């Protein structure tokens, strides 16, 4: 695909970011160099290649850093935890971490969670993991601005 064709793609804000049925984040992977991005970009940010293919990333990753936030935001009760997760086959994604115990050592394995309009991560040590969501309270679907 040449650059002119890439410019005809839907803008970033209109490309899918989630596959709710698969419970995964959808992003882009450069066919030329393999670089991944979430959300997907029209053109690779590493090599400038225009052949960026959409696809769902793995639901597994590693929480590489996090912080406990005490400043309230709409839809989030304080304290809440934000962190960076390196997806097993994708980029580093910033998001909310639910169910992280204070005793959890970071880095630690986490699983991606997706609803219609939001995503978050839960540590694999969370009781009932990985497929049982009982006891977890998903964030509201209020979009961040
Ligand atoms: Zn590339």
PDB file of C-alpha atoms and ligand atoms in Angstrom:
ATOM      1  CA  UNK A   1       0.000   0.000   0.000  1.00  0.00           C
ATOM      2  CA  UNK A   2       1.323   3.391  -0.865  1.00  0.00           C
ATOM      3  CA  UNK A   3       1.047   6.531   1.177  1.00  0.00           C
ATOM      4  CA  UNK A   4      -1.782   7.982  -0.919  1.00  0.00           C
ATOM      5  CA  UNK A   5      -3.924   4.934  -0.158  1.00  0.00           C
ATOM      6  CA  UNK A   6      -3.146   5.237   3.559  1.00  0.00           C
ATOM      7  CA  UNK A   7      -4.444   8.799   3.524  1.00  0.00           C
ATOM      8  CA  UNK A   8      -7.834   7.490   2.378  1.00  0.00           C
ATOM      9  CA  UNK A   9      -8.245   5.474   5.581  1.00  0.00           C
ATOM     10  CA  UNK A  10     -10.648   6.485   8.310  1.00  0.00           C
ATOM     11  CA  UNK A  11      -9.200   8.964  10.838  1.00  0.00           C
ATOM     12  CA  UNK A  12      -7.719   7.492  14.019  1.00  0.00           C
ATOM     13  CA  UNK A  13     -10.794   8.397  16.040  1.00  0.00           C
ATOM     14  CA  UNK A  14     -13.017   6.387  13.707  1.00  0.00           C
ATOM     15  CA  UNK A  15     -10.946   3.182  13.623  1.00  0.00           C
ATOM     16  CA  UNK A  16     -11.969   0.353  15.953  1.00  0.00           C
ATOM     17  CA  UNK A  17     -10.093   0.267  19.266  1.00  0.00           C
ATOM     18  CA  UNK A  18     -11.817  -2.715  20.881  1.00  0.00           C
ATOM     19  CA  UNK A  19     -13.094  -6.136  19.930  1.00  0.00           C
ATOM     20  CA  UNK A  20     -15.663  -6.601  22.666  1.00  0.00           C
ATOM     21  CA  UNK A  21     -16.496 -10.185  21.655  1.00  0.00           C
ATOM     22  CA  UNK A  22     -12.830 -11.165  21.830  1.00  0.00           C
ATOM     23  CA  UNK A  23     -12.216  -8.976  24.894  1.00  0.00           C
ATOM     24  CA  UNK A  24      -9.180  -7.496  23.209  1.00  0.00           C
ATOM     25  CA  UNK A  25      -7.720  -4.196  22.120  1.00  0.00           C
ATOM     26  CA  UNK A  26      -7.558  -3.648  18.354  1.00  0.00           C
ATOM     27  CA  UNK A  27      -4.553  -1.810  17.010  1.00  0.00           C
ATOM     28  CA  UNK A  28      -2.182  -1.622  14.095  1.00  0.00           C
ATOM     29  CA  UNK A  29       0.881  -3.638  13.109  1.00  0.00           C
ATOM     30  CA  UNK A  30       3.257  -2.408  10.427  1.00  0.00           C
ATOM     31  CA  UNK A  31       3.670  -5.009   7.677  1.00  0.00           C
ATOM     32  CA  UNK A  32       7.127  -3.611   6.887  1.00  0.00           C
ATOM     33  CA  UNK A  33       8.834  -3.477  10.307  1.00  0.00           C
ATOM     34  CA  UNK A  34       6.370  -5.108  12.725  1.00  0.00           C
ATOM     35  CA  UNK A  35       5.957  -2.053  14.942  1.00  0.00           C
ATOM     36  CA  UNK A  36       2.637  -1.998  16.777  1.00  0.00           C
ATOM     37  CA  UNK A  37       0.501   0.923  17.883  1.00  0.00           C
ATOM     38  CA  UNK A  38      -2.672   1.389  19.857  1.00  0.00           C
ATOM     39  CA  UNK A  39      -4.788   3.060  18.701  1.00  0.00           C
ATOM     40  CA  UNK A  40      -3.844   2.112  15.138  1.00  0.00           C
ATOM     41  CA  UNK A  41      -2.200   4.764  13.019  1.00  0.00           C
ATOM     42  CA  UNK A  42      -2.585   5.259   9.273  1.00  0.00           C
ATOM     43  CA  UNK A  43       1.204   5.284   8.858  1.00  0.00           C
ATOM     44  CA  UNK A  44       3.853   3.468  10.918  1.00  0.00           C
ATOM     45  CA  UNK A  45       5.392   5.839  13.467  1.00  0.00           C
ATOM     46  CA  UNK A  46       8.732   3.997  13.314  1.00  0.00           C
ATOM     47  CA  UNK A  47       9.494   3.429   9.604  1.00  0.00           C
ATOM     48  CA  UNK A  48       6.885   5.572   7.849  1.00  0.00           C
ATOM     49  CA  UNK A  49       5.457   2.503   6.091  1.00  0.00           C
ATOM     50  CA  UNK A  50       1.877   2.832   4.895  1.00  0.00           C
ATOM     51  CA  UNK A  51       0.956  -0.863   5.121  1.00  0.00           C
ATOM     52  CA  UNK A  52      -0.435  -0.884   8.671  1.00  0.00           C
ATOM     53  CA  UNK A  53      -2.841  -3.765   9.332  1.00  0.00           C
ATOM     54  CA  UNK A  54      -5.576  -3.757  11.957  1.00  0.00           C
ATOM     55  CA  UNK A  55      -5.877  -6.678  14.324  1.00  0.00           C
ATOM     56  CA  UNK A  56      -6.677  -7.717  17.884  1.00  0.00           C
ATOM     57  CA  UNK A  57      -3.747  -7.902  20.279  1.00  0.00           C
ATOM     58  CA  UNK A  58      -3.273 -10.625  22.874  1.00  0.00           C
ATOM     59  CA  UNK A  59      -5.342 -10.293  26.036  1.00  0.00           C
ATOM     60  CA  UNK A  60      -2.242 -10.889  28.129  1.00  0.00           C
ATOM     61  CA  UNK A  61       0.492  -8.483  29.085  1.00  0.00           C
ATOM     62  CA  UNK A  62       2.807  -7.289  31.804  1.00  0.00           C
ATOM     63  CA  UNK A  63       2.143  -4.372  34.113  1.00  0.00           C
ATOM     64  CA  UNK A  64       5.475  -2.537  33.990  1.00  0.00           C
ATOM     65  CA  UNK A  65       4.657   0.523  36.115  1.00  0.00           C
ATOM     66  CA  UNK A  66       1.736   1.945  38.024  1.00  0.00           C
ATOM     67  CA  UNK A  67       0.665   4.702  40.347  1.00  0.00           C
ATOM     68  CA  UNK A  68      -2.175   5.104  42.849  1.00  0.00           C
ATOM     69  CA  UNK A  69      -4.172   8.242  42.014  1.00  0.00           C
ATOM     70  CA  UNK A  70      -5.933  10.276  44.703  1.00  0.00           C
ATOM     71  CA  UNK A  71      -7.419  12.941  42.418  1.00  0.00           C
ATOM     72  CA  UNK A  72     -11.057  12.183  41.530  1.00  0.00           C
ATOM     73  CA  UNK A  73     -12.254  12.001  37.937  1.00  0.00           C
ATOM     74  CA  UNK A  74     -15.796  11.493  36.661  1.00  0.00           C
ATOM     75  CA  UNK A  75     -16.631   7.810  36.862  1.00  0.00           C
ATOM     76  CA  UNK A  76     -13.607   6.906  39.002  1.00  0.00           C
ATOM     77  CA  UNK A  77     -13.668   6.585  42.772  1.00  0.00           C
ATOM     78  CA  UNK A  78     -10.427   7.436  44.536  1.00  0.00           C
ATOM     79  CA  UNK A  79      -8.019   5.925  45.011  1.00  0.00           C
ATOM     80  CA  UNK A  80      -7.609   4.262  41.655  1.00  0.00           C
ATOM     81  CA  UNK A  81      -4.578   2.803  39.934  1.00  0.00           C
ATOM     82  CA  UNK A  82      -3.221   3.760  36.509  1.00  0.00           C
ATOM     83  CA  UNK A  83      -0.403   1.880  34.855  1.00  0.00           C
ATOM     84  CA  UNK A  84       1.532   0.968  31.766  1.00  0.00           C
ATOM     85  CA  UNK A  85       1.017  -2.526  30.351  1.00  0.00           C
ATOM     86  CA  UNK A  86       3.256  -4.077  27.718  1.00  0.00           C
ATOM     87  CA  UNK A  87       0.935  -6.333  25.706  1.00  0.00           C
ATOM     88  CA  UNK A  88       2.480  -9.717  24.922  1.00  0.00           C
ATOM     89  CA  UNK A  89       2.265  -9.077  21.171  1.00  0.00           C
ATOM     90  CA  UNK A  90       1.685  -5.353  21.051  1.00  0.00           C
ATOM     91  CA  UNK A  91       2.615  -1.923  22.303  1.00  0.00           C
ATOM     92  CA  UNK A  92       2.742  -0.459  25.797  1.00  0.00           C
ATOM     93  CA  UNK A  93      -0.755   0.758  26.681  1.00  0.00           C
ATOM     94  CA  UNK A  94      -1.681   3.147  29.476  1.00  0.00           C
ATOM     95  CA  UNK A  95      -4.846   2.381  31.418  1.00  0.00           C
ATOM     96  CA  UNK A  96      -6.661   1.662  34.652  1.00  0.00           C
ATOM     97  CA  UNK A  97      -5.672  -1.352  36.749  1.00  0.00           C
ATOM     98  CA  UNK A  98      -8.453  -2.951  38.819  1.00  0.00           C
ATOM     99  CA  UNK A  99      -7.940  -5.443  41.614  1.00  0.00           C
ATOM    100  CA  UNK A 100      -4.260  -4.712  42.164  1.00  0.00           C
ATOM    101  CA  UNK A 101      -3.323  -5.652  45.700  1.00  0.00           C
ATOM    102  CA  UNK A 102      -0.806  -3.461  47.529  1.00  0.00           C
ATOM    103  CA  UNK A 103       1.382  -6.515  48.001  1.00  0.00           C
ATOM    104  CA  UNK A 104       1.565  -7.237  44.271  1.00  0.00           C
ATOM    105  CA  UNK A 105       5.106  -6.984  42.933  1.00  0.00           C
ATOM    106  CA  UNK A 106       5.475  -5.028  39.697  1.00  0.00           C
ATOM    107  CA  UNK A 107       6.187  -6.098  36.975  1.00  0.00           C
ATOM    108  CA  UNK A 108       3.390  -8.672  37.073  1.00  0.00           C
ATOM    109  CA  UNK A 109       1.190 -10.436  34.496  1.00  0.00           C
ATOM    110  CA  UNK A 110      -2.187  -8.868  33.732  1.00  0.00           C
ATOM    111  CA  UNK A 111      -5.183  -9.533  31.493  1.00  0.00           C
ATOM    112  CA  UNK A 112      -6.906  -7.029  29.210  1.00  0.00           C
ATOM    113  CA  UNK A 113     -10.593  -6.352  29.930  1.00  0.00           C
ATOM    114  CA  UNK A 114     -12.858  -4.606  27.432  1.00  0.00           C
ATOM    115  CA  UNK A 115     -16.387  -3.238  27.477  1.00  0.00           C
ATOM    116  CA  UNK A 116     -18.198  -1.348  24.739  1.00  0.00           C
ATOM    117  CA  UNK A 117     -16.377   1.922  25.376  1.00  0.00           C
ATOM    118  CA  UNK A 118     -13.604   1.250  27.897  1.00  0.00           C
ATOM    119  CA  UNK A 119     -10.708  -1.017  28.662  1.00  0.00           C
ATOM    120  CA  UNK A 120      -8.812  -1.838  31.841  1.00  0.00           C
ATOM    121  CA  UNK A 121      -6.468  -4.477  33.190  1.00  0.00           C
ATOM    122  CA  UNK A 122      -6.622  -6.963  36.056  1.00  0.00           C
ATOM    123  CA  UNK A 123      -3.671  -8.767  37.607  1.00  0.00           C
ATOM    124  CA  UNK A 124      -3.566 -12.512  36.935  1.00  0.00           C
ATOM    125  CA  UNK A 125      -3.294 -13.063  40.698  1.00  0.00           C
ATOM    126  CA  UNK A 126      -6.813 -11.664  41.119  1.00  0.00           C
ATOM    127  CA  UNK A 127      -9.088 -14.315  42.684  1.00  0.00           C
ATOM    128  CA  UNK A 128     -11.357 -15.945  40.143  1.00  0.00           C
ATOM    129  CA  UNK A 129      -9.072 -15.069  37.241  1.00  0.00           C
ATOM    130  CA  UNK A 130      -8.878 -15.149  34.336  1.00  0.00           C
ATOM    131  CA  UNK A 131     -12.435 -15.545  33.022  1.00  0.00           C
ATOM    132  CA  UNK A 132     -14.599 -15.055  36.100  1.00  0.00           C
ATOM    133  CA  UNK A 133     -15.435 -11.394  36.561  1.00  0.00           C
ATOM    134  CA  UNK A 134     -17.467 -11.946  39.731  1.00  0.00           C
ATOM    135  CA  UNK A 135     -16.509  -9.446  42.367  1.00  0.00           C
ATOM    136  CA  UNK A 136     -14.871  -7.057  39.948  1.00  0.00           C
ATOM    137  CA  UNK A 137     -16.523  -3.765  39.327  1.00  0.00           C
ATOM    138  CA  UNK A 138     -15.871  -2.468  35.856  1.00  0.00           C
ATOM    139  CA  UNK A 139     -15.432   1.246  35.457  1.00  0.00           C
ATOM    140  CA  UNK A 140     -18.420   3.080  34.071  1.00  0.00           C
ATOM    141  CA  UNK A 141     -18.578   3.539  30.331  1.00  0.00           C
ATOM    142  CA  UNK A 142     -18.293   7.289  30.691  1.00  0.00           C
ATOM    143  CA  UNK A 143     -15.710   8.395  28.159  1.00  0.00           C
ATOM    144  CA  UNK A 144     -12.642  10.245  29.291  1.00  0.00           C
ATOM    145  CA  UNK A 145     -12.108  13.634  27.748  1.00  0.00           C
TER     146      UNK A 145
HETATM  147 ZN1  LIG B   1       7.048   0.208  10.253  1.00  0.00          ZN
END
